[in-house]
Amino acid sequence: MHCSRNFFTLLAGATLLAACQTKPTVQEKPKDILSADLDNTTRPSADFFQYANGGWISKNPIPGEESSWGIGNLVINENLKRLKVINLQADSAKAAKGTPQQKIGDFWHAAMDSANIEAKGLTPLQPYFEKIEAITDTHTLMATMAYLHKIGVSPMLSLFVMQDEKNSEVNALYYWQSGLYLPEREYYLKKDNTSLKIIASYQQLITHFLTMSGVPADTAAIQAARILQLETSLAKVHRKREDLRDPYKNYHKMATTALYKLAPNLDMPQYLQALHAEKLDSIIIGQPEYYTALSNLIKSTPIDTWKALLRFRLIDQFSDALPNAYGVASFQFKKLLTGATERKPRWKRTLLHEEDVMGELLGQLFVKEYFNATAKKRYEDLVEAIRNAYKIRIQQLTWMSDSTKQKALVKLFAIKKKVGYPDKWKDFSSLDITPDSYVQNLINGNAFWIRYNFNKLGKPVNRDEWDMTPQTYNAYYNPSNNEIVLPAGIFTVPGYRDEQLDDALVYGYAGASTIGHEITHGFDDQGRQFDEKGNLKNWWNKADEEKFNTRAEVMVKQFNNFLVIDTFKINGKATLGENIADLGGILLGWDAFQQTTQFKHNDSIGGLSPAQRYFLGYGLGWLQHNTNESLRNQALTDAHAPAKFRVNGPFQSVDAFYKIFNVQPTDKMYLPDSLRVHIW
């Protein structure tokens, strides 16, 4: 799955289509958002991102509670305010047990009752502490890990059910590398001052949580050091981000009994039985070497260290729902990764957790209030305009053979579009939410989703399912379903109704950065390896595949040269899919926009021509600036390049950009044609 947006951990949360906002009075005339915030001291041919967004950025510093600040945050905050109203209404409604309003209202009530949370202390976790303390050997260790896995605490084994990549009609159980608390293996292995500071602070957090929960301080400090040593051993066998991009090398289907031999100390028959997956004949493992290493460490690491690790991870998992001291300690550490200086207020934290537990349930109430059918049709039609532009572009490729072109077109027209919200909602009737225990509600929510995922085993694939909620400011392409999923929130421009947005802005903002981007994911370095039915199957002839890889390598080298901050550069291989999708989206949006009435009439708005507004509309989609800490973290962990490079990088390979903004060989944005990327 590929996502077009990334705002660190804020995947959930967005307002729906701006068409639903309160209609302004007759006297109000909204400013032109594209011309209002230009940085006219910067030439577009020198730094287009700064030219398009610099005016806004200079007037809008990053708030203390955020790691970045931009259009996504504005959309998310607008949405959070609407969700807050829904929650307050549900809390006061005292609705019947089992109704959406009851679950939402009681979740809110329990989470906002800070006095009750403080009074309970660690009591809600006591049964799980007792389970951990009862561990005596590897058998009881793995039994307890499985027990904790069922409530969302799965520190060592990453197991999940999804479509078999080589047979998309069947659900399969996948195993993936896991076990690390820090976001990426490089944090454990790098020796620069920033990484060493993060490691030291992480060790202090473990010590602090263990001590707060009753472990003697000396013992806690010793175990924290051992936990860090254990995780570092696992980090060394983790594959690098760029190595995870090859779907064939990360697909190892084997008999379940073969896994038992591969990792004998994991006691997998018992583990799978606990998750109700014991009848499986086969599994798919992404990185077998990780599970071999984990099996060895299960046996060689002292049981007391494992017990300390499970205790720490349990507390950490629910720290936001425990007394305030735990959440503060967690935030103090994580701000080293994000750069945020202030913790989000309780109501925002509550809503973000509620999104995780029952976001689609919230979505049902949300769309009743804020969805607009006219806007929905606009973006459904825009998908087809982009699809048609891609058809023409494929047909005109000079480097691809006719046989591969025909297969590409078959896949293109098989892509399913999902716009706005699902036709059928998920069933939350088995999710129990109470008004008196925030921790228990999170435990129940985690258990609900674990059951939901594992219940897919042995059942037909549901191709109508959504993996994002309607209010989410994000979108994705799912290669196994060959589908693009476009939640309504992704199209929002905060402060504007949809009908106030001209086509030039929309084709750049939504057509290029989202719709064209997601469709192109079906043909990026990973997505192109799946056929029209969503199967991992090579439909390319060898010569075309080699030509694609040669052209993609130009982009890898281009992005490898971009310096993010300090010594941190973009990883061109790890971000290749997103970079290809960005460039593809821009080209497709431009092709489609040229067919519109606005482009043909060529009337200016705000002193900008339609063509200029198209590129500025795309730039608006990446209006954002970040703390230095979050930039470093993004360079190490994220498949997406930072916002500035998602604009300037692909624009350097768009011929129309050179013409419209008169980019000359002496300009910083200029690339000679031989270094420009020519794929789709």
XYZ file of C-alpha atoms in Angstrom:
680
model
C 0.000 0.000 0.000
C 1.204 3.479 -0.820
C 0.120 6.737 0.762
C 0.399 10.113 -0.878
C 0.666 12.068 2.366
C 2.694 11.796 5.496
C 2.508 14.051 8.518
C 4.578 11.846 10.825
C 2.015 10.002 12.954
C -1.009 12.051 11.877
C -2.443 9.712 9.271
C -5.870 9.984 10.773
C -7.845 13.183 10.945
C -9.029 15.562 8.297
C -11.986 17.694 7.380
C -14.267 16.648 4.564
C -14.860 18.534 1.374
C -14.721 22.297 1.752
C -18.011 22.515 -0.106
C -19.629 21.669 3.212
C -18.343 24.701 5.085
C -20.639 27.484 6.178
C -21.525 29.690 3.250
C -19.955 33.157 3.575
C -22.125 36.248 3.617
C -22.628 38.243 0.440
C -20.028 40.789 1.548
C -17.314 38.176 1.914
C -15.034 37.486 -0.996
C -12.349 34.937 -0.214
C -8.804 35.856 -1.094
C -7.059 33.971 -3.849
C -5.085 31.457 -1.838
C -2.488 30.915 -4.577
C -1.474 34.559 -5.011
C -1.893 35.637 -1.382
C 1.055 33.788 0.097
C 3.708 33.937 -2.612
C 7.276 34.787 -1.711
C 7.948 37.313 -4.420
C 11.544 37.746 -3.272
C 12.288 34.256 -4.635
C 12.206 33.449 -8.330
C 10.222 30.297 -9.195
C 13.147 29.143 -11.331
C 15.436 29.293 -8.280
C 13.279 27.556 -5.640
C 9.690 26.964 -6.650
C 8.646 25.574 -3.268
C 9.826 28.743 -1.526
C 8.230 30.936 -4.189
C 4.865 29.178 -3.863
C 4.748 28.749 -0.090
C 7.358 31.015 1.479
C 4.984 33.889 2.179
C 2.687 31.665 4.221
C 5.545 29.886 5.977
C 7.124 33.169 7.105
C 3.850 34.224 8.731
C 2.972 30.879 10.311
C 5.602 29.458 12.681
C 5.341 25.837 13.805
C 3.220 25.623 16.984
C 4.918 24.052 19.994
C 2.732 20.955 19.927
C 3.547 20.150 16.288
C 6.557 18.678 14.469
C 5.479 20.297 11.213
C 3.001 22.945 10.141
C 1.229 23.294 6.850
C -1.934 22.692 4.925
C -2.330 19.144 6.208
C -2.230 20.357 9.798
C -4.811 23.053 9.032
C -7.132 20.453 7.534
C -6.556 18.057 10.415
C -7.192 20.707 13.063
C -10.355 21.862 11.329
C -11.543 18.288 11.308
C -10.624 17.675 14.937
C -12.849 20.578 15.962
C -15.762 19.005 14.102
C -15.075 15.613 15.649
C -14.967 17.259 19.069
C -18.494 18.589 18.553
C -19.683 15.112 17.549
C -18.103 13.650 20.694
C -19.531 16.280 23.041
C -22.997 15.741 21.587
C -22.626 11.971 21.922
C -21.418 12.278 25.525
C -24.449 14.339 26.526
C -26.925 12.197 24.568
C -26.706 9.185 26.917
C -27.595 6.985 23.954
C -28.700 3.368 24.136
C -26.028 0.719 24.675
C -24.459 -0.501 21.434
C -25.313 2.540 19.326
C -22.577 4.546 17.578
C -23.365 7.540 19.786
C -23.008 5.443 22.954
C -19.606 4.107 21.948
C -18.332 7.527 20.871
C -19.739 9.325 23.902
C -18.437 6.790 26.419
C -14.989 6.687 24.819
C -14.784 10.476 25.065
C -16.067 10.505 28.636
C -13.552 7.924 29.873
C -10.625 9.578 28.109
C -11.440 13.071 29.367
C -11.995 11.997 32.992
C -8.458 12.761 34.140
C -9.352 12.505 37.853
C -10.534 8.913 37.413
C -7.440 8.069 35.361
C -5.129 9.434 38.058
C -7.011 7.575 40.788
C -6.767 4.232 38.974
C -3.020 4.536 38.429
C -1.593 1.327 36.941
C -4.465 -0.805 38.259
C -5.968 -1.451 34.784
C -2.691 -3.076 33.723
C -2.273 -5.201 36.854
C -3.616 -8.469 35.345
C -1.083 -8.148 32.539
C 1.771 -7.401 34.942
C 0.876 -10.594 36.787
C 1.003 -12.559 33.539
C 4.445 -11.151 32.803
C 5.750 -11.865 36.312
C 4.582 -15.486 36.009
C 6.949 -16.147 33.073
C 9.504 -18.836 33.993
C 10.833 -20.184 30.681
C 10.666 -19.717 26.916
C 7.377 -21.594 26.699
C 5.576 -19.291 29.146
C 7.390 -16.316 27.595
C 5.932 -17.023 24.161
C 2.502 -17.758 25.654
C 2.548 -14.357 27.350
C 3.723 -12.637 24.167
C 0.754 -14.155 22.348
C -1.567 -13.066 25.157
C -0.282 -9.489 24.931
C -0.384 -9.594 21.132
C -4.164 -10.017 21.344
C -4.482 -6.608 23.064
C -2.163 -4.812 20.670
C 1.145 -5.268 22.503
C 3.141 -7.284 19.962
C 6.741 -6.253 20.548
C 8.639 -8.979 18.711
C 6.405 -10.639 16.124
C 4.640 -8.706 13.386
C 1.811 -10.922 12.126
C -1.024 -9.695 9.953
C -3.513 -10.984 7.418
C -3.696 -9.549 3.922
C -4.113 -10.713 0.354
C -1.505 -13.158 -0.882
C 0.602 -11.004 -3.193
C 0.816 -13.844 -5.723
C -2.842 -14.828 -5.437
C -4.959 -11.782 -4.652
C -8.147 -13.845 -4.294
C -6.840 -15.440 -1.088
C -6.064 -14.021 2.346
C -2.731 -15.102 3.815
C -0.872 -14.710 7.095
C 2.251 -12.575 6.749
C 5.258 -12.338 9.050
C 7.385 -9.185 8.903
C 10.505 -7.971 10.673
C 9.677 -6.238 13.931
C 10.966 -5.919 17.478
C 12.392 -2.395 17.399
C 10.993 0.416 19.518
C 12.768 3.194 17.624
C 11.344 3.973 14.176
C 14.197 2.539 12.098
C 17.244 0.287 12.358
C 19.652 3.152 11.643
C 18.910 4.772 14.998
C 20.559 1.808 16.715
C 23.537 1.670 14.353
C 24.422 5.291 13.537
C 27.093 6.948 15.696
C 26.418 10.637 15.024
C 25.677 12.859 18.024
C 21.951 13.101 17.313
C 21.492 9.328 17.130
C 23.604 8.747 20.252
C 21.510 11.293 22.161
C 18.295 9.548 21.091
C 19.655 6.153 22.159
C 20.689 7.494 25.570
C 17.279 9.134 26.072
C 15.499 5.947 25.031
C 17.439 3.996 27.654
C 16.424 6.600 30.231
C 12.755 6.247 29.223
C 12.864 2.473 29.765
C 14.503 2.968 33.157
C 11.947 5.627 34.081
C 8.886 3.554 33.149
C 10.181 0.455 34.925
C 11.008 2.454 38.045
C 7.632 4.205 38.045
C 5.929 0.819 37.885
C 7.696 -0.468 40.981
C 10.953 -1.981 39.713
C 13.957 -1.022 41.910
C 15.965 1.757 40.265
C 19.227 -0.218 40.035
C 17.487 -3.207 38.497
C 15.580 -0.973 36.073
C 18.794 0.652 34.839
C 20.478 -2.728 34.282
C 17.486 -4.108 32.403
C 17.181 -0.975 30.269
C 20.757 -1.467 29.084
C 20.049 -5.125 28.296
C 16.852 -4.273 26.436
C 18.766 -1.786 24.301
C 21.422 -4.426 23.606
C 18.704 -6.905 22.604
C 17.033 -4.456 20.223
C 20.391 -3.514 18.718
C 21.000 -7.193 17.928
C 17.674 -7.276 16.117
C 18.417 -4.011 14.307
C 21.525 -5.577 12.821
C 19.461 -8.260 11.058
C 16.738 -5.868 9.927
C 16.760 -5.235 6.203
C 17.344 -1.671 5.084
C 14.393 0.367 3.867
C 15.511 0.231 0.254
C 15.803 -3.571 0.441
C 12.163 -3.810 1.511
C 11.045 -2.338 -1.827
C 11.595 -5.564 -3.784
C 8.358 -7.570 -3.391
C 9.915 -10.784 -4.699
C 12.836 -10.735 -2.274
C 10.401 -10.105 0.583
C 8.019 -12.927 -0.315
C 8.827 -16.370 1.080
C 5.845 -18.703 1.148
C 6.379 -21.846 3.191
C 4.543 -24.566 5.026
C 3.688 -23.598 8.564
C 5.746 -26.553 9.759
C 8.772 -25.121 7.925
C 8.443 -21.956 10.016
C 8.542 -24.084 13.152
C 11.909 -25.441 12.022
C 13.162 -22.012 10.931
C 12.418 -20.492 14.356
C 12.003 -23.393 16.792
C 12.159 -21.333 19.993
C 9.185 -19.146 19.078
C 6.733 -21.923 19.977
C 4.626 -20.957 16.986
C 1.969 -23.718 17.268
C 1.009 -22.278 20.665
C 1.278 -18.675 19.421
C -0.942 -19.262 16.392
C -3.474 -21.170 18.461
C -3.801 -18.164 20.774
C -4.566 -15.995 17.727
C -7.009 -18.580 16.312
C -4.789 -19.206 13.301
C -3.669 -22.727 14.172
C -5.278 -24.422 11.151
C -3.043 -22.705 8.607
C -1.149 -24.892 6.166
C 1.158 -22.116 4.985
C 2.403 -18.645 5.842
C 4.327 -15.928 3.990
C 7.408 -14.544 5.674
C 9.044 -11.355 4.506
C 12.472 -11.616 6.127
C 13.256 -15.165 7.330
C 16.607 -14.099 8.782
C 14.832 -11.881 11.313
C 12.822 -14.778 12.718
C 15.862 -17.033 12.887
C 17.713 -14.348 14.835
C 14.714 -13.746 17.109
C 14.422 -17.457 17.823
C 18.074 -17.566 18.872
C 17.650 -14.498 21.083
C 14.561 -15.953 22.752
C 16.778 -18.758 23.997
C 19.980 -16.837 24.744
C 18.542 -13.716 26.421
C 17.823 -13.978 30.161
C 14.141 -14.379 30.996
C 14.286 -11.384 33.344
C 15.286 -9.154 30.424
C 12.326 -10.373 28.393
C 10.025 -9.746 31.346
C 11.373 -6.213 31.701
C 10.936 -5.586 27.971
C 7.309 -6.765 28.035
C 6.612 -4.647 31.112
C 8.057 -1.555 29.438
C 6.219 -2.128 26.154
C 2.910 -2.712 27.964
C 3.210 0.563 29.865
C 4.342 2.427 26.775
C 1.465 1.101 24.654
C -1.099 2.630 27.012
C 0.930 5.539 28.422
C -1.475 8.138 27.040
C -4.342 6.556 28.993
C -2.404 6.233 32.254
C -1.750 8.962 34.846
C -0.293 12.098 33.328
C 3.278 11.402 34.425
C 3.530 8.484 31.979
C 2.296 10.457 29.011
C 4.604 13.350 29.846
C 7.622 11.012 30.068
C 6.759 9.475 26.702
C 6.372 12.901 25.129
C 9.670 14.138 26.561
C 11.447 11.332 24.747
C 9.497 11.466 21.489
C 10.038 15.181 21.049
C 13.634 14.258 20.178
C 12.180 12.606 17.080
C 9.550 15.211 16.268
C 10.894 18.534 17.519
C 7.527 19.364 19.088
C 8.017 21.339 22.300
C 4.506 21.085 23.719
C 2.280 18.073 24.255
C -1.036 18.126 22.433
C -4.018 18.945 24.663
C -5.970 16.002 26.036
C -8.951 16.483 23.737
C -6.789 16.228 20.609
C -4.948 13.180 21.927
C -8.288 11.593 22.721
C -9.613 12.103 19.208
C -6.475 10.691 17.604
C -6.774 7.534 19.718
C -10.494 7.355 18.976
C -9.709 7.474 15.254
C -7.524 4.396 15.723
C -10.181 2.525 17.664
C -13.321 3.390 15.687
C -12.564 5.939 13.014
C -15.072 4.498 10.565
C -17.784 4.614 13.209
C -17.017 8.312 13.596
C -17.033 8.562 9.817
C -20.645 7.390 9.645
C -21.763 10.345 11.746
C -19.319 12.650 10.042
C -20.523 12.171 6.473
C -24.115 12.776 7.518
C -23.070 16.286 8.490
C -20.335 17.255 6.087
C -20.423 15.361 2.802
C -21.390 17.028 -0.456
C -22.509 14.922 -3.437
C -21.664 17.593 -6.025
C -18.072 17.735 -4.875
C -17.901 13.920 -4.852
C -18.878 13.840 -8.520
C -16.255 16.485 -9.372
C -13.474 14.242 -8.088
C -14.905 11.066 -9.585
C -14.871 12.835 -12.954
C -11.341 14.060 -12.283
C -10.192 10.468 -11.758
C -11.450 9.595 -15.223
C -9.795 12.653 -16.771
C -6.490 11.587 -15.210
C -6.986 7.992 -16.304
C -7.588 9.101 -19.883
C -4.464 11.273 -19.791
C -2.471 8.236 -18.658
C -3.894 6.168 -21.508
C -2.664 8.689 -24.061
C 0.713 8.993 -22.355
C 1.221 5.202 -22.387
C 0.228 4.999 -26.032
C 2.795 7.655 -26.943
C 5.763 6.174 -25.055
C 8.752 5.661 -27.325
C 10.732 3.353 -25.040
C 8.057 0.712 -24.361
C 7.075 -2.116 -26.705
C 3.510 -2.445 -27.983
C 2.949 -5.732 -26.146
C 3.812 -4.217 -22.751
C 1.797 -1.099 -23.569
C -1.311 -3.198 -24.127
C -0.889 -4.918 -20.765
C -0.288 -1.570 -19.085
C -3.537 -0.239 -20.541
C -5.431 -3.304 -19.339
C -4.146 -2.667 -15.826
C -4.867 1.069 -16.035
C -8.515 0.556 -16.918
C -8.896 -2.176 -14.304
C -7.923 0.242 -11.494
C -10.916 0.591 -9.198
C -11.653 4.035 -7.807
C -13.100 4.587 -4.348
C -14.015 8.202 -3.703
C -15.336 9.810 -0.531
C -16.562 7.003 1.714
C -17.314 3.252 1.617
C -20.561 1.876 0.265
C -20.750 -0.523 3.210
C -19.593 0.339 6.719
C -17.671 -1.976 9.050
C -19.622 -3.663 11.842
C -18.577 -2.406 15.292
C -21.289 -4.227 17.243
C -18.750 -6.479 19.009
C -16.652 -3.509 20.199
C -17.364 -2.866 23.876
C -16.779 0.699 25.106
C -17.430 1.821 28.683
C -17.471 5.278 30.316
C -15.165 4.435 33.224
C -11.849 3.036 31.907
C -9.791 4.675 29.165
C -7.155 1.920 29.299
C -9.781 -0.787 28.959
C -11.361 0.966 25.989
C -7.994 1.062 24.218
C -7.414 -2.599 25.085
C -10.865 -3.468 23.736
C -10.206 -1.455 20.591
C -6.864 -3.139 19.936
C -8.385 -6.574 20.566
C -11.252 -5.752 18.204
C -8.881 -4.946 15.335
C -6.660 -7.981 15.971
C -9.754 -10.210 15.812
C -11.045 -8.350 12.779
C -7.791 -8.907 10.919
C -7.351 -12.573 11.827
C -11.001 -13.346 11.078
C -10.181 -12.765 7.410
C -8.305 -16.064 7.291
C -10.213 -18.666 5.298
C -12.726 -16.120 4.028
C -13.105 -14.517 0.583
C -11.220 -11.283 0.015
C -13.431 -8.242 0.564
C -12.448 -5.911 -2.271
C -14.931 -3.274 -1.110
C -13.187 -2.664 2.209
C -11.549 0.681 3.000
C -8.355 0.986 5.046
C -8.872 4.701 5.699
C -11.792 6.645 7.114
C -13.717 9.280 5.109
C -12.372 12.109 7.284
C -8.731 11.152 6.746
C -6.358 13.583 5.066
C -4.606 10.912 3.042
C -5.070 8.494 0.142
C -3.554 5.235 -1.035
C -3.046 2.755 -3.848
C -3.496 -0.910 -2.936
C -1.565 -3.102 -5.417
C -3.324 -6.320 -4.373
C -6.729 -4.801 -5.154
C -5.412 -2.611 -7.981
C -7.414 0.259 -6.524
C -7.034 3.886 -5.540
C -8.784 4.967 -2.349
C -9.483 8.679 -2.036
C -11.117 9.697 1.268
C -13.125 12.888 1.025
C -10.803 14.735 3.378
C -7.845 14.637 1.001
C -9.454 17.133 -1.363
C -10.069 19.859 1.220
C -8.599 23.341 0.984
C -9.239 24.739 4.487
C -11.340 27.867 4.563
C -12.848 27.361 1.103
C -15.920 25.689 -0.298
C -15.218 23.373 -3.168
C -17.110 25.517 -5.678
C -14.788 28.422 -4.849
C -11.783 26.517 -6.225
C -10.907 26.965 -9.892
C -9.930 23.976 -12.029
C -6.291 25.024 -12.289
C -5.912 24.853 -8.520
C -7.902 21.625 -8.243
C -6.060 19.852 -11.065
C -2.733 20.668 -9.406
C -3.789 20.257 -5.779
C -5.964 17.145 -6.129
C -5.494 15.877 -9.676
C -1.696 15.839 -9.613
C -0.647 15.448 -5.980
C -3.311 12.859 -5.091
C -5.233 11.226 -7.952
C -2.446 11.130 -10.522
C 0.023 10.262 -7.783
C -1.984 7.255 -6.584
C -2.691 5.951 -10.095
C 1.014 6.214 -10.915
C 1.751 4.024 -7.880
C 0.278 1.208 -9.919
C 3.219 1.676 -12.288
C 6.071 2.669 -9.966
C 9.049 0.414 -9.185
C 6.904 -1.738 -6.860
C 3.390 -1.333 -8.205
C 4.389 -2.156 -11.791
C 5.230 -5.691 -10.646
C 1.545 -6.467 -9.914
C -0.911 -7.322 -12.695
C -4.406 -5.979 -13.301
C -5.898 -8.473 -10.828
C -3.480 -7.503 -8.080
C -1.149 -10.476 -8.345
C 2.621 -10.261 -8.049
C 3.275 -11.330 -11.621
C 5.733 -9.993 -14.167
C 3.813 -8.710 -17.206
C 6.799 -6.861 -18.686
C 9.137 -8.155 -21.362
C 12.766 -8.159 -20.308
C 13.870 -5.287 -22.546
C 11.110 -2.975 -21.301
C 11.897 -3.859 -17.703
C 15.556 -2.970 -18.203
C 14.607 0.339 -19.809
C 12.293 1.156 -16.898
C 15.011 0.401 -14.358
C 17.552 2.500 -16.252
C 15.183 5.470 -16.304
C 14.270 4.996 -12.628
C 17.962 4.987 -11.709
C 18.198 8.563 -13.009
C 15.653 9.539 -10.370
C 17.477 7.598 -7.642
C 20.670 9.537 -8.365
C 18.810 12.856 -8.524
C 17.243 12.415 -5.071
C 20.376 10.942 -3.508
C 21.978 14.341 -4.055
C 19.335 16.306 -2.132
C 20.604 17.390 1.307
C 17.761 17.554 3.830
C 19.597 18.869 6.879
C 23.083 18.554 8.395
C 24.553 15.358 6.934
C 21.143 13.776 6.282
C 20.379 13.208 2.609
C 17.345 11.684 0.925
C 17.608 7.945 0.290
C 16.836 7.809 -3.419
C 16.117 4.091 -3.485
C 13.912 4.050 -0.402
C 11.827 6.986 -1.694
C 11.788 5.917 -5.349
C 8.148 4.825 -5.481
C 6.854 8.077 -4.016
C 9.130 10.157 -6.236
C 7.977 8.335 -9.378
C 4.363 8.833 -8.285
C 4.924 12.546 -7.661
C 6.395 13.084 -11.116
C 3.738 10.937 -12.770
C 0.969 12.790 -10.974
C 2.278 16.179 -12.109
C 2.515 15.077 -15.747
C -0.922 13.451 -15.751
C -2.587 16.377 -14.011
C -1.016 18.749 -16.535
C -2.136 16.667 -19.500
C -5.677 16.525 -18.143
C -5.791 20.199 -17.227
C -4.928 21.237 -20.774
C -8.294 19.808 -21.854
C -10.280 22.115 -19.561
C -12.173 25.251 -20.506
C -10.146 27.323 -18.043
C -6.869 26.380 -19.686
C -8.214 27.059 -23.169
C -9.677 30.461 -22.248
C -6.427 31.413 -20.484
C -7.981 34.062 -18.201
C -5.835 35.148 -15.269
C -6.896 34.997 -11.617
C -4.971 36.934 -9.003
C -2.482 37.999 -11.661
C -1.650 34.363 -12.447
C -2.312 32.500 -15.681
C -4.128 29.138 -15.554
C -0.857 27.349 -16.334
C 0.935 29.088 -13.475
C -1.975 28.348 -11.161
C -1.767 24.649 -11.990
C 1.835 24.391 -10.771
C 1.090 26.608 -7.771
C -1.904 24.381 -6.974
C 0.449 21.428 -6.793
C 2.791 23.448 -4.580
C -0.131 24.274 -2.280
C -0.601 20.538 -1.740
C 2.839 20.417 -0.091
C 2.591 23.670 1.892
C 4.524 22.654 4.994
C 7.598 23.335 7.087
C 9.173 21.042 9.667
C 11.257 21.053 12.798
C 14.868 19.994 12.283
C 14.221 16.894 14.400
C 11.344 15.723 12.239
C 13.370 16.345 9.066
C 16.150 14.114 10.367
C 13.630 11.458 11.343
C 11.928 11.659 7.954
C 15.232 11.284 6.117
C 15.929 8.114 8.100
C 12.508 6.494 8.225
C 10.093 7.761 5.593
C 9.344 6.531 2.102
C 8.366 10.118 1.265
C 10.862 12.901 0.648
C 10.333 16.112 2.667
C 7.742 18.466 1.168
C 10.206 20.885 -0.465
C 11.773 18.106 -2.506
C 8.390 16.672 -3.515
C 7.860 19.946 -5.357
C 11.274 21.023 -6.592
C 12.536 17.513 -7.355
C 9.896 16.368 -9.862
C 9.419 19.857 -11.359
C 13.003 19.661 -12.598
C 11.893 16.890 -14.969
C 8.702 18.575 -16.268
C 9.240 20.313 -19.596
C 6.123 22.483 -19.223
C 7.507 23.910 -15.986
C 10.598 25.182 -17.833
C 8.466 26.891 -20.456
C 5.863 28.451 -18.166
C 8.356 29.862 -15.666
C 11.142 30.594 -18.163
C 13.734 28.389 -16.451
C 17.193 28.994 -17.916
C 20.426 26.959 -17.697
C 21.788 29.419 -15.141
C 18.835 28.861 -12.759
C 19.034 26.569 -9.716
C 15.954 24.613 -10.787
C 17.468 23.826 -14.181
C 18.522 20.299 -15.097
C 19.938 19.404 -18.507
C 17.668 17.061 -20.412
C 20.096 14.175 -20.009
C 19.605 14.314 -16.218
C 15.828 14.705 -16.286
C 13.662 11.706 -15.474
C 11.675 10.301 -18.387
C 9.529 7.334 -17.326
C 5.807 7.846 -17.790
